[in-house]
Structure formats: C-alpha cells, structure tokens
C-alpha cells in the first residue's frame, strides 16, 4: 500500500471549513483514497473515499489532485463534534493481496468554539 | 448503512483469565473480519484477518495461541484473549467487509483492562 503523510495536528474554528491535507505520492493507479475518523474511545467512522474524481457526500468533500499524489478532506462547516483523529488511507480494491486498512498516525483535528 | 456491533464495550478481568469479544455484522454478510488493537495515544494496529470458515491470518508479532479468533459464520467473529495479563490491556476494535470490492465498517471497540 502507498504510504500517506498527514500533519499531526490542526485547529479549526467552529463554523469554518476544515481542510485536512494528505500526501500519497507513491499511490498506484488502482488505489483508492479513504478517509476515516476516530472520535475518542470509539471505532473509526467512514467519511468518504475516491479514486481520481472529487467526491462529496453529506459529511465532507474529497479533493484529489490531478496527479493523485495528494488529496484534501474538507469539512465545510466544522462543529465541536468534528474533533477527532482523521486518517487518510490508500488501498486497492479487489486483487489477491491482503486488504485490511492500515492506519497511520492521522491528523488530530481540534475544533474550537 | 452497514452496521457492526461489538460487545462488550468494556471489560475488566483478572490476570490469568480469558476474555471473549464478539463482533457481529448486523445487516450484511461479512466474508472478512479484521481485528485491531490500539494502545493509548497510538494508532490502530492490525492484529489479524479472518475469512469466514478459514483460519485467521495473524500479523507478525501477534501470538495466535494467545489471541484466538473464530469466524464461524458470515455475521459473527470472536476474539478471545487467553490468559490475559496487564500488558494486554488495550482498546480492541473489529472491522468487517463484505468482500474485496466493498468498504469497511468498524465496531465501536472494546476497552479491556486486566488487573
């Protein structure tokens, strides 16, 4: 799996957009970018995933650069409940290799009042 | 959406005893389940991968005789921590997937404290 690099921590004011970057310069053509988050003492929660097109759902938007070497998760209007550790993971779908999600250290996002 | 139920949410046990943690997929068939362990202020570490009806595949450094995994049905996997010791105290999390072309759903985790 391609390795990802995320800033260890970020702050965001409540109501503002939170933009969380992720570098994955060694991503392969068949690897998707997944974003999960983990609120303290809970299991990870799926946010969004994409291959090469930008994606949007009710939780967030995912912007993937044209060369796919980096992406940004956007929480359009951050709330205090968005305080969590956000993980960017690249993973291929299908194939014959093991397909568990491997978590890095993620970005600890603190949303402040 | 896909839901995974994990029980218990927390457990305290005496050193030397065994503890079983259950992970159920409620609305889909989980052909594969994953077990993770998370120590304080650290990320999730994959312990093992189990496919329904097959023996689990353990990650390097994880003792298969200590962490027994059973995945006998498409909706249930169990992790048994045998002869638990204080150093086994951790947050255990399961994840389930319907297959390689599907996503991953996580349980809410089990906080194990061995005293």
Tab-separated table of C-alpha atoms in Angstrom:
chain	number	residue	atom	x	y	z
A	1	UNK	CA	0.000	0.000	0.000
A	2	UNK	CA	1.092	3.545	-0.694
A	3	UNK	CA	2.297	5.450	2.337
A	4	UNK	CA	0.467	8.587	3.392
A	5	UNK	CA	1.718	11.685	5.153
A	6	UNK	CA	-0.551	13.901	7.236
A	7	UNK	CA	0.150	16.781	9.597
A	8	UNK	CA	-0.018	15.535	13.194
A	9	UNK	CA	-2.471	18.186	14.341
A	10	UNK	CA	-4.662	21.040	13.156
A	11	UNK	CA	-7.006	23.554	14.713
A	12	UNK	CA	-10.176	24.943	13.222
A	13	UNK	CA	-12.714	27.441	14.477
A	14	UNK	CA	-16.269	26.230	14.811
A	15	UNK	CA	-18.322	27.071	11.743
A	16	UNK	CA	-15.321	27.427	9.489
A	17	UNK	CA	-14.168	24.954	6.889
A	18	UNK	CA	-11.593	22.411	7.977
A	19	UNK	CA	-9.182	21.426	5.231
A	20	UNK	CA	-7.136	18.345	6.048
A	21	UNK	CA	-4.290	17.555	3.647
A	22	UNK	CA	-2.803	14.185	2.813
A	23	UNK	CA	0.196	13.340	0.673
A	24	UNK	CA	0.315	9.988	-1.085
A	25	UNK	CA	2.950	10.490	-3.740
A	26	UNK	CA	3.518	6.760	-4.337
A	27	UNK	CA	-0.135	5.913	-4.934
A	28	UNK	CA	-0.800	3.334	-7.628
A	29	UNK	CA	-3.393	3.594	-10.339
A	30	UNK	CA	-5.753	1.115	-8.717
A	31	UNK	CA	-5.541	2.516	-5.197
A	32	UNK	CA	-8.383	4.445	-3.683
A	33	UNK	CA	-8.047	7.203	-1.108
A	34	UNK	CA	-10.117	6.549	2.003
A	35	UNK	CA	-10.795	8.896	4.868
A	36	UNK	CA	-11.884	7.712	8.287
A	37	UNK	CA	-12.080	9.493	11.573
A	38	UNK	CA	-11.932	8.292	15.147
A	39	UNK	CA	-13.593	10.171	17.931
A	40	UNK	CA	-12.024	9.467	21.287
A	41	UNK	CA	-12.635	5.907	22.543
A	42	UNK	CA	-14.806	4.944	19.586
A	43	UNK	CA	-14.267	2.826	16.489
A	44	UNK	CA	-13.255	4.538	13.240
A	45	UNK	CA	-16.054	6.071	11.219
A	46	UNK	CA	-16.055	6.080	7.429
A	47	UNK	CA	-16.157	9.526	5.896
A	48	UNK	CA	-15.539	9.304	2.170
A	49	UNK	CA	-13.396	7.669	-0.467
A	50	UNK	CA	-12.396	8.336	-4.059
A	51	UNK	CA	-10.227	7.149	-6.900
A	52	UNK	CA	-9.484	10.200	-9.028
A	53	UNK	CA	-12.560	12.365	-9.215
A	54	UNK	CA	-13.585	14.745	-6.492
A	55	UNK	CA	-16.278	13.336	-4.263
A	56	UNK	CA	-18.862	14.866	-1.973
A	57	UNK	CA	-21.297	13.387	0.497
A	58	UNK	CA	-23.290	14.616	3.447
A	59	UNK	CA	-20.237	14.609	5.683
A	60	UNK	CA	-17.418	16.004	3.596
A	61	UNK	CA	-15.796	16.669	0.257
A	62	UNK	CA	-12.702	14.956	-1.060
A	63	UNK	CA	-10.483	16.806	-3.481
A	64	UNK	CA	-7.864	14.694	-5.247
A	65	UNK	CA	-5.179	16.402	-7.300
A	66	UNK	CA	-4.952	15.569	-10.972
A	67	UNK	CA	-1.721	13.620	-10.480
A	68	UNK	CA	-3.347	11.832	-7.498
A	69	UNK	CA	-0.316	12.438	-5.341
A	70	UNK	CA	-2.239	14.351	-2.724
A	71	UNK	CA	-5.757	14.967	-1.515
A	72	UNK	CA	-7.677	17.228	0.821
A	73	UNK	CA	-10.613	16.370	3.004
A	74	UNK	CA	-12.922	19.309	3.504
A	75	UNK	CA	-15.402	19.580	6.348
A	76	UNK	CA	-17.381	22.598	5.119
A	77	UNK	CA	-18.713	23.842	8.448
A	78	UNK	CA	-16.804	22.267	11.303
A	79	UNK	CA	-18.594	21.686	14.598
A	80	UNK	CA	-17.232	20.752	18.004
A	81	UNK	CA	-18.341	17.190	17.325
A	82	UNK	CA	-15.898	17.017	14.437
A	83	UNK	CA	-12.994	17.000	16.895
A	84	UNK	CA	-11.324	13.672	16.160
A	85	UNK	CA	-8.304	11.987	14.630
A	86	UNK	CA	-8.638	11.860	10.844
A	87	UNK	CA	-6.943	9.095	8.921
A	88	UNK	CA	-6.095	9.171	5.232
A	89	UNK	CA	-5.516	5.664	3.870
A	90	UNK	CA	-4.796	4.456	0.369
A	91	UNK	CA	-5.890	0.982	-0.535
A	92	UNK	CA	-6.553	-1.014	-3.640
A	93	UNK	CA	-9.876	-2.722	-4.120
A	94	UNK	CA	-10.013	-6.254	-5.422
A	95	UNK	CA	-6.865	-8.183	-6.185
A	96	UNK	CA	-5.346	-11.053	-4.308
A	97	UNK	CA	-3.306	-9.355	-1.612
A	98	UNK	CA	-4.484	-8.790	1.920
A	99	UNK	CA	-6.828	-5.871	2.009
A	100	UNK	CA	-7.002	-4.660	5.572
A	101	UNK	CA	-6.883	-0.924	6.115
A	102	UNK	CA	-3.552	0.068	7.574
A	103	UNK	CA	-3.751	3.145	9.745
A	104	UNK	CA	-1.023	5.734	10.056
A	105	UNK	CA	-0.877	8.348	12.775
A	106	UNK	CA	-3.520	10.599	11.247
A	107	UNK	CA	-4.273	14.231	11.940
A	108	UNK	CA	-5.731	15.240	15.267
A	109	UNK	CA	-8.273	17.947	14.474
A	110	UNK	CA	-9.376	20.224	17.279
A	111	UNK	CA	-12.423	22.351	16.597
A	112	UNK	CA	-12.598	25.297	18.951
A	113	UNK	CA	-15.581	27.468	19.908
B	1	UNK	CA	-25.866	1.602	6.035
B	2	UNK	CA	-23.693	-1.268	7.164
B	3	UNK	CA	-23.627	-1.779	10.909
B	4	UNK	CA	-21.170	-3.733	13.014
B	5	UNK	CA	-21.982	-4.454	16.641
B	6	UNK	CA	-19.136	-5.159	19.045
B	7	UNK	CA	-19.579	-6.432	22.592
B	8	UNK	CA	-18.757	-5.840	25.306
B	9	UNK	CA	-17.863	-2.172	25.089
B	10	UNK	CA	-15.664	-2.509	28.137
B	11	UNK	CA	-14.491	-5.331	30.362
B	12	UNK	CA	-12.302	-5.672	33.428
B	13	UNK	CA	-10.808	-9.067	34.125
B	14	UNK	CA	-8.318	-10.605	36.484
B	15	UNK	CA	-4.874	-11.548	35.309
B	16	UNK	CA	-4.774	-15.128	34.045
B	17	UNK	CA	-8.399	-15.288	32.950
B	18	UNK	CA	-9.756	-15.284	29.390
B	19	UNK	CA	-11.998	-12.725	27.778
B	20	UNK	CA	-14.138	-13.101	24.656
B	21	UNK	CA	-15.068	-10.186	22.444
B	22	UNK	CA	-17.821	-10.528	19.857
B	23	UNK	CA	-18.155	-8.720	16.555
B	24	UNK	CA	-21.373	-9.019	14.547
B	25	UNK	CA	-22.323	-7.628	11.183
B	26	UNK	CA	-25.995	-6.796	11.555
B	27	UNK	CA	-27.176	-6.105	8.026
B	28	UNK	CA	-24.613	-7.628	5.699
B	29	UNK	CA	-22.573	-10.747	5.290
B	30	UNK	CA	-19.001	-10.185	6.335
B	31	UNK	CA	-16.773	-12.517	4.381
B	32	UNK	CA	-13.767	-10.966	6.072
B	33	UNK	CA	-13.274	-9.511	9.505
B	34	UNK	CA	-10.275	-7.692	10.860
B	35	UNK	CA	-9.149	-7.269	14.448
B	36	UNK	CA	-7.133	-4.271	15.585
B	37	UNK	CA	-5.561	-3.220	18.847
B	38	UNK	CA	-4.971	0.352	19.911
B	39	UNK	CA	-2.835	1.490	22.825
B	40	UNK	CA	-3.277	4.959	24.350
B	41	UNK	CA	-2.245	7.807	22.065
B	42	UNK	CA	-1.306	5.365	19.303
B	43	UNK	CA	-2.900	4.394	16.036
B	44	UNK	CA	-4.763	1.190	15.262
B	45	UNK	CA	-2.530	-1.818	14.733
B	46	UNK	CA	-3.849	-4.729	12.702
B	47	UNK	CA	-3.709	-7.972	14.665
B	48	UNK	CA	-5.294	-10.465	12.311
B	49	UNK	CA	-7.525	-11.026	9.325
B	50	UNK	CA	-10.141	-13.750	9.294
B	51	UNK	CA	-12.198	-15.120	6.450
B	52	UNK	CA	-15.408	-16.976	7.192
B	53	UNK	CA	-14.743	-20.660	7.635
B	54	UNK	CA	-10.961	-20.314	7.485
B	55	UNK	CA	-8.184	-19.916	9.991
B	56	UNK	CA	-7.203	-16.370	10.768
B	57	UNK	CA	-4.033	-14.830	9.392
B	58	UNK	CA	-2.069	-13.119	12.123
B	59	UNK	CA	0.270	-10.168	11.734
B	60	UNK	CA	3.875	-10.566	12.685
B	61	UNK	CA	4.387	-10.416	16.414
B	62	UNK	CA	0.807	-11.330	17.330
B	63	UNK	CA	0.577	-14.620	19.217
B	64	UNK	CA	-2.090	-16.782	17.627
B	65	UNK	CA	-2.350	-19.015	20.692
B	66	UNK	CA	-3.000	-16.047	22.905
B	67	UNK	CA	-5.450	-14.213	20.669
B	68	UNK	CA	-7.868	-16.839	19.404
B	69	UNK	CA	-10.047	-15.736	16.529
B	70	UNK	CA	-13.117	-17.598	15.347
B	71	UNK	CA	-15.109	-16.619	12.275
B	72	UNK	CA	-17.586	-19.458	12.008
B	73	UNK	CA	-20.370	-17.566	10.292
B	74	UNK	CA	-20.771	-14.693	7.872
B	75	UNK	CA	-22.086	-12.455	10.627
B	76	UNK	CA	-20.017	-13.302	13.672
B	77	UNK	CA	-16.362	-13.242	14.605
B	78	UNK	CA	-14.955	-13.588	18.090
B	79	UNK	CA	-11.619	-12.669	19.605
B	80	UNK	CA	-10.637	-14.473	22.794
B	81	UNK	CA	-7.752	-13.099	24.792
B	82	UNK	CA	-6.468	-16.108	26.694
B	83	UNK	CA	-4.579	-15.918	29.987
B	84	UNK	CA	-4.805	-12.156	29.917
B	85	UNK	CA	-2.098	-10.068	31.543
B	86	UNK	CA	-1.958	-6.357	32.337
B	87	UNK	CA	0.067	-5.690	29.197
B	88	UNK	CA	-2.923	-6.948	27.159
B	89	UNK	CA	-4.958	-4.024	28.426
B	90	UNK	CA	-5.894	-2.105	25.318
B	91	UNK	CA	-8.702	-0.962	23.042
B	92	UNK	CA	-9.707	-3.776	20.680
B	93	UNK	CA	-11.615	-2.924	17.511
B	94	UNK	CA	-13.120	-5.147	14.861
B	95	UNK	CA	-13.892	-4.300	11.260
B	96	UNK	CA	-15.976	-6.180	8.749
B	97	UNK	CA	-16.101	-6.217	4.983
B	98	UNK	CA	-18.400	-7.933	2.517
B	99	UNK	CA	-15.541	-8.520	0.122
B	100	UNK	CA	-12.580	-7.016	-1.655
B	101	UNK	CA	-14.692	-4.668	-3.712
B	102	UNK	CA	-16.626	-3.372	-0.732
B	103	UNK	CA	-15.909	-0.989	2.072
B	104	UNK	CA	-15.055	-1.487	5.697
B	105	UNK	CA	-17.291	-0.999	8.722
B	106	UNK	CA	-15.882	-0.784	12.218
B	107	UNK	CA	-17.268	-1.818	15.544
B	108	UNK	CA	-17.381	0.605	18.437
B	109	UNK	CA	-14.452	-1.048	20.190
B	110	UNK	CA	-13.873	-2.898	23.452
B	111	UNK	CA	-11.833	-1.415	26.267
B	112	UNK	CA	-10.066	-4.291	28.036
B	113	UNK	CA	-8.481	-3.711	31.411
B	114	UNK	CA	-6.589	-6.577	33.007
B	115	UNK	CA	-5.950	-6.182	36.740
